[in-house]
């Protein structure tokens, strides 16, 4: 999507239109529902990946050192992973 925005701005600049006056709805008109859905899926997959990394990393550190501080990483990772799972099922 960023590529599409960059092309839109490049086209507007090359035609001499002041991009500071572009309404947000002009940008939204160029985005399809499929692109929005793909962006949501990419974000959900990223949340699941990094959530799992934090959760597993926190678990390893906790088991290795018995350090209570790593519980934050486990909780954060678990919540982020669940958030990604919920977002990917929508």
mmCIF file with all atom_site columns, C-alpha atoms in Angstrom:
data_model
loop_
_atom_site.group_PDB
_atom_site.id
_atom_site.type_symbol
_atom_site.label_atom_id
_atom_site.label_alt_id
_atom_site.label_comp_id
_atom_site.label_asym_id
_atom_site.label_entity_id
_atom_site.label_seq_id
_atom_site.pdbx_PDB_ins_code
_atom_site.Cartn_x
_atom_site.Cartn_y
_atom_site.Cartn_z
_atom_site.occupancy
_atom_site.B_iso_or_equiv
_atom_site.pdbx_formal_charge
_atom_site.auth_seq_id
_atom_site.auth_comp_id
_atom_site.auth_asym_id
_atom_site.auth_atom_id
_atom_site.pdbx_PDB_model_num
ATOM 1  C CA . UNK A 1 1  ? 0.000   0.000   0.000   1.00 0.00 ? 1  UNK A CA 1
ATOM 2  C CA . UNK A 1 2  ? 2.868   2.355   0.761   1.00 0.00 ? 2  UNK A CA 1
ATOM 3  C CA . UNK A 1 3  ? 4.071   1.901   -2.821  1.00 0.00 ? 3  UNK A CA 1
ATOM 4  C CA . UNK A 1 4  ? 0.656   2.898   -4.107  1.00 0.00 ? 4  UNK A CA 1
ATOM 5  C CA . UNK A 1 5  ? 0.628   6.020   -1.911  1.00 0.00 ? 5  UNK A CA 1
ATOM 6  C CA . UNK A 1 6  ? 4.094   6.982   -3.137  1.00 0.00 ? 6  UNK A CA 1
ATOM 7  C CA . UNK A 1 7  ? 2.986   6.631   -6.745  1.00 0.00 ? 7  UNK A CA 1
ATOM 8  C CA . UNK A 1 8  ? -0.132  8.680   -6.065  1.00 0.00 ? 8  UNK A CA 1
ATOM 9  C CA . UNK A 1 9  ? 1.930   11.482  -4.510  1.00 0.00 ? 9  UNK A CA 1
ATOM 10 C CA . UNK A 1 10 ? 4.475   11.330  -7.350  1.00 0.00 ? 10 UNK A CA 1
ATOM 11 C CA . UNK A 1 11 ? 1.631   11.637  -9.890  1.00 0.00 ? 11 UNK A CA 1
ATOM 12 C CA . UNK A 1 12 ? 0.095   14.560  -8.009  1.00 0.00 ? 12 UNK A CA 1
ATOM 13 C CA . UNK A 1 13 ? 3.447   16.361  -7.751  1.00 0.00 ? 13 UNK A CA 1
ATOM 14 C CA . UNK A 1 14 ? 4.317   15.779  -11.411 1.00 0.00 ? 14 UNK A CA 1
ATOM 15 C CA . UNK A 1 15 ? 1.023   17.361  -12.479 1.00 0.00 ? 15 UNK A CA 1
ATOM 16 C CA . UNK A 1 16 ? 1.737   20.396  -10.342 1.00 0.00 ? 16 UNK A CA 1
ATOM 17 C CA . UNK A 1 17 ? -0.960  19.745  -7.735  1.00 0.00 ? 17 UNK A CA 1
ATOM 18 C CA . UNK A 1 18 ? -0.115  20.842  -4.200  1.00 0.00 ? 18 UNK A CA 1
ATOM 19 C CA . UNK A 1 19 ? -0.239  17.610  -2.185  1.00 0.00 ? 19 UNK A CA 1
ATOM 20 C CA . UNK A 1 20 ? -0.855  19.497  1.048   1.00 0.00 ? 20 UNK A CA 1
ATOM 21 C CA . UNK A 1 21 ? -4.412  20.079  -0.163  1.00 0.00 ? 21 UNK A CA 1
ATOM 22 C CA . UNK A 1 22 ? -5.227  16.429  -0.917  1.00 0.00 ? 22 UNK A CA 1
ATOM 23 C CA . UNK A 1 23 ? -8.180  15.182  1.063   1.00 0.00 ? 23 UNK A CA 1
ATOM 24 C CA . UNK A 1 24 ? -7.768  11.843  2.877   1.00 0.00 ? 24 UNK A CA 1
ATOM 25 C CA . UNK A 1 25 ? -10.755 10.466  0.950   1.00 0.00 ? 25 UNK A CA 1
ATOM 26 C CA . UNK A 1 26 ? -8.805  10.895  -2.310  1.00 0.00 ? 26 UNK A CA 1
ATOM 27 C CA . UNK A 1 27 ? -6.190  8.489   -0.964  1.00 0.00 ? 27 UNK A CA 1
ATOM 28 C CA . UNK A 1 28 ? -8.791  6.054   0.340   1.00 0.00 ? 28 UNK A CA 1
ATOM 29 C CA . UNK A 1 29 ? -10.511 5.891   -3.045  1.00 0.00 ? 29 UNK A CA 1
ATOM 30 C CA . UNK A 1 30 ? -7.420  4.255   -4.539  1.00 0.00 ? 30 UNK A CA 1
ATOM 31 C CA . UNK A 1 31 ? -7.294  1.408   -2.007  1.00 0.00 ? 31 UNK A CA 1
ATOM 32 C CA . UNK A 1 32 ? -9.289  -1.734  -2.703  1.00 0.00 ? 32 UNK A CA 1
ATOM 33 C CA . UNK A 1 33 ? -10.943 -3.941  -0.091  1.00 0.00 ? 33 UNK A CA 1
ATOM 34 C CA . UNK A 1 34 ? -8.583  -6.753  -1.076  1.00 0.00 ? 34 UNK A CA 1
ATOM 35 C CA . UNK A 1 35 ? -5.541  -4.592  -0.286  1.00 0.00 ? 35 UNK A CA 1
ATOM 36 C CA . UNK A 1 36 ? -6.998  -3.685  3.095   1.00 0.00 ? 36 UNK A CA 1
ATOM 37 C CA . UNK A 1 37 ? -7.655  -7.356  3.866   1.00 0.00 ? 37 UNK A CA 1
ATOM 38 C CA . UNK A 1 38 ? -4.116  -8.296  2.824   1.00 0.00 ? 38 UNK A CA 1
ATOM 39 C CA . UNK A 1 39 ? -2.702  -5.597  5.105   1.00 0.00 ? 39 UNK A CA 1
ATOM 40 C CA . UNK A 1 40 ? -4.795  -6.890  8.029   1.00 0.00 ? 40 UNK A CA 1
ATOM 41 C CA . UNK A 1 41 ? -3.592  -10.452 7.438   1.00 0.00 ? 41 UNK A CA 1
ATOM 42 C CA . UNK A 1 42 ? 0.044   -9.323  7.252   1.00 0.00 ? 42 UNK A CA 1
ATOM 43 C CA . UNK A 1 43 ? -0.362  -7.424  10.522  1.00 0.00 ? 43 UNK A CA 1
ATOM 44 C CA . UNK A 1 44 ? -2.051  -10.407 12.193  1.00 0.00 ? 44 UNK A CA 1
ATOM 45 C CA . UNK A 1 45 ? 0.735   -12.745 11.059  1.00 0.00 ? 45 UNK A CA 1
ATOM 46 C CA . UNK A 1 46 ? 3.336   -10.307 12.332  1.00 0.00 ? 46 UNK A CA 1
ATOM 47 C CA . UNK A 1 47 ? 1.572   -10.079 15.715  1.00 0.00 ? 47 UNK A CA 1
ATOM 48 C CA . UNK A 1 48 ? 1.447   -13.872 15.979  1.00 0.00 ? 48 UNK A CA 1
ATOM 49 C CA . UNK A 1 49 ? 5.128   -14.243 15.060  1.00 0.00 ? 49 UNK A CA 1
ATOM 50 C CA . UNK A 1 50 ? 6.449   -11.620 17.468  1.00 0.00 ? 50 UNK A CA 1
ATOM 51 C CA . UNK A 1 51 ? 4.021   -12.674 20.187  1.00 0.00 ? 51 UNK A CA 1
ATOM 52 C CA . UNK A 1 52 ? 5.344   -16.217 19.960  1.00 0.00 ? 52 UNK A CA 1
ATOM 53 C CA . UNK A 1 53 ? 8.944   -14.975 19.994  1.00 0.00 ? 53 UNK A CA 1
ATOM 54 C CA . UNK A 1 54 ? 8.349   -12.906 23.158  1.00 0.00 ? 54 UNK A CA 1
ATOM 55 C CA . UNK A 1 55 ? 6.401   -15.660 24.877  1.00 0.00 ? 55 UNK A CA 1
ATOM 56 C CA . UNK A 1 56 ? 8.907   -18.424 24.079  1.00 0.00 ? 56 UNK A CA 1
ATOM 57 C CA . UNK A 1 57 ? 11.862  -16.163 24.863  1.00 0.00 ? 57 UNK A CA 1
ATOM 58 C CA . UNK A 1 58 ? 10.336  -15.171 28.195  1.00 0.00 ? 58 UNK A CA 1
ATOM 59 C CA . UNK A 1 59 ? 9.631   -18.800 29.013  1.00 0.00 ? 59 UNK A CA 1
ATOM 60 C CA . UNK A 1 60 ? 13.203  -19.836 28.246  1.00 0.00 ? 60 UNK A CA 1
ATOM 61 C CA . UNK A 1 61 ? 14.656  -17.023 30.363  1.00 0.00 ? 61 UNK A CA 1
ATOM 62 C CA . UNK A 1 62 ? 12.254  -17.783 33.216  1.00 0.00 ? 62 UNK A CA 1
ATOM 63 C CA . UNK A 1 63 ? 13.035  -21.498 33.208  1.00 0.00 ? 63 UNK A CA 1
ATOM 64 C CA . UNK A 1 64 ? 16.779  -20.910 32.924  1.00 0.00 ? 64 UNK A CA 1
ATOM 65 C CA . UNK A 1 65 ? 17.102  -18.275 35.625  1.00 0.00 ? 65 UNK A CA 1
ATOM 66 C CA . UNK A 1 66 ? 13.875  -18.515 37.643  1.00 0.00 ? 66 UNK A CA 1
ATOM 67 C CA . UNK A 1 67 ? 13.657  -14.733 37.225  1.00 0.00 ? 67 UNK A CA 1
ATOM 68 C CA . UNK A 1 68 ? 10.221  -13.229 37.888  1.00 0.00 ? 68 UNK A CA 1
ATOM 69 C CA . UNK A 1 69 ? 10.944  -10.273 35.557  1.00 0.00 ? 69 UNK A CA 1
ATOM 70 C CA . UNK A 1 70 ? 10.655  -12.494 32.457  1.00 0.00 ? 70 UNK A CA 1
ATOM 71 C CA . UNK A 1 71 ? 6.981   -13.122 33.261  1.00 0.00 ? 71 UNK A CA 1
ATOM 72 C CA . UNK A 1 72 ? 6.265   -9.762  31.648  1.00 0.00 ? 72 UNK A CA 1
ATOM 73 C CA . UNK A 1 73 ? 7.671   -11.011 28.353  1.00 0.00 ? 73 UNK A CA 1
ATOM 74 C CA . UNK A 1 74 ? 5.556   -14.159 28.588  1.00 0.00 ? 74 UNK A CA 1
ATOM 75 C CA . UNK A 1 75 ? 2.368   -12.204 29.249  1.00 0.00 ? 75 UNK A CA 1
ATOM 76 C CA . UNK A 1 76 ? 3.118   -9.577  26.600  1.00 0.00 ? 76 UNK A CA 1
ATOM 77 C CA . UNK A 1 77 ? 3.926   -12.255 24.025  1.00 0.00 ? 77 UNK A CA 1
ATOM 78 C CA . UNK A 1 78 ? 0.853   -14.295 24.884  1.00 0.00 ? 78 UNK A CA 1
ATOM 79 C CA . UNK A 1 79 ? -1.443  -11.306 24.596  1.00 0.00 ? 79 UNK A CA 1
ATOM 80 C CA . UNK A 1 80 ? 0.125   -10.209 21.306  1.00 0.00 ? 80 UNK A CA 1
ATOM 81 C CA . UNK A 1 81 ? -0.117  -13.747 19.915  1.00 0.00 ? 81 UNK A CA 1
ATOM 82 C CA . UNK A 1 82 ? -3.795  -14.041 20.877  1.00 0.00 ? 82 UNK A CA 1
ATOM 83 C CA . UNK A 1 83 ? -4.457  -10.607 19.370  1.00 0.00 ? 83 UNK A CA 1
ATOM 84 C CA . UNK A 1 84 ? -2.908  -11.838 16.103  1.00 0.00 ? 84 UNK A CA 1
ATOM 85 C CA . UNK A 1 85 ? -4.966  -15.045 16.134  1.00 0.00 ? 85 UNK A CA 1
ATOM 86 C CA . UNK A 1 86 ? -8.198  -13.110 16.669  1.00 0.00 ? 86 UNK A CA 1
ATOM 87 C CA . UNK A 1 87 ? -7.313  -10.620 13.918  1.00 0.00 ? 87 UNK A CA 1
ATOM 88 C CA . UNK A 1 88 ? -6.466  -13.395 11.459  1.00 0.00 ? 88 UNK A CA 1
ATOM 89 C CA . UNK A 1 89 ? -9.839  -15.094 11.945  1.00 0.00 ? 89 UNK A CA 1
ATOM 90 C CA . UNK A 1 90 ? -11.873 -11.969 11.163  1.00 0.00 ? 90 UNK A CA 1
#
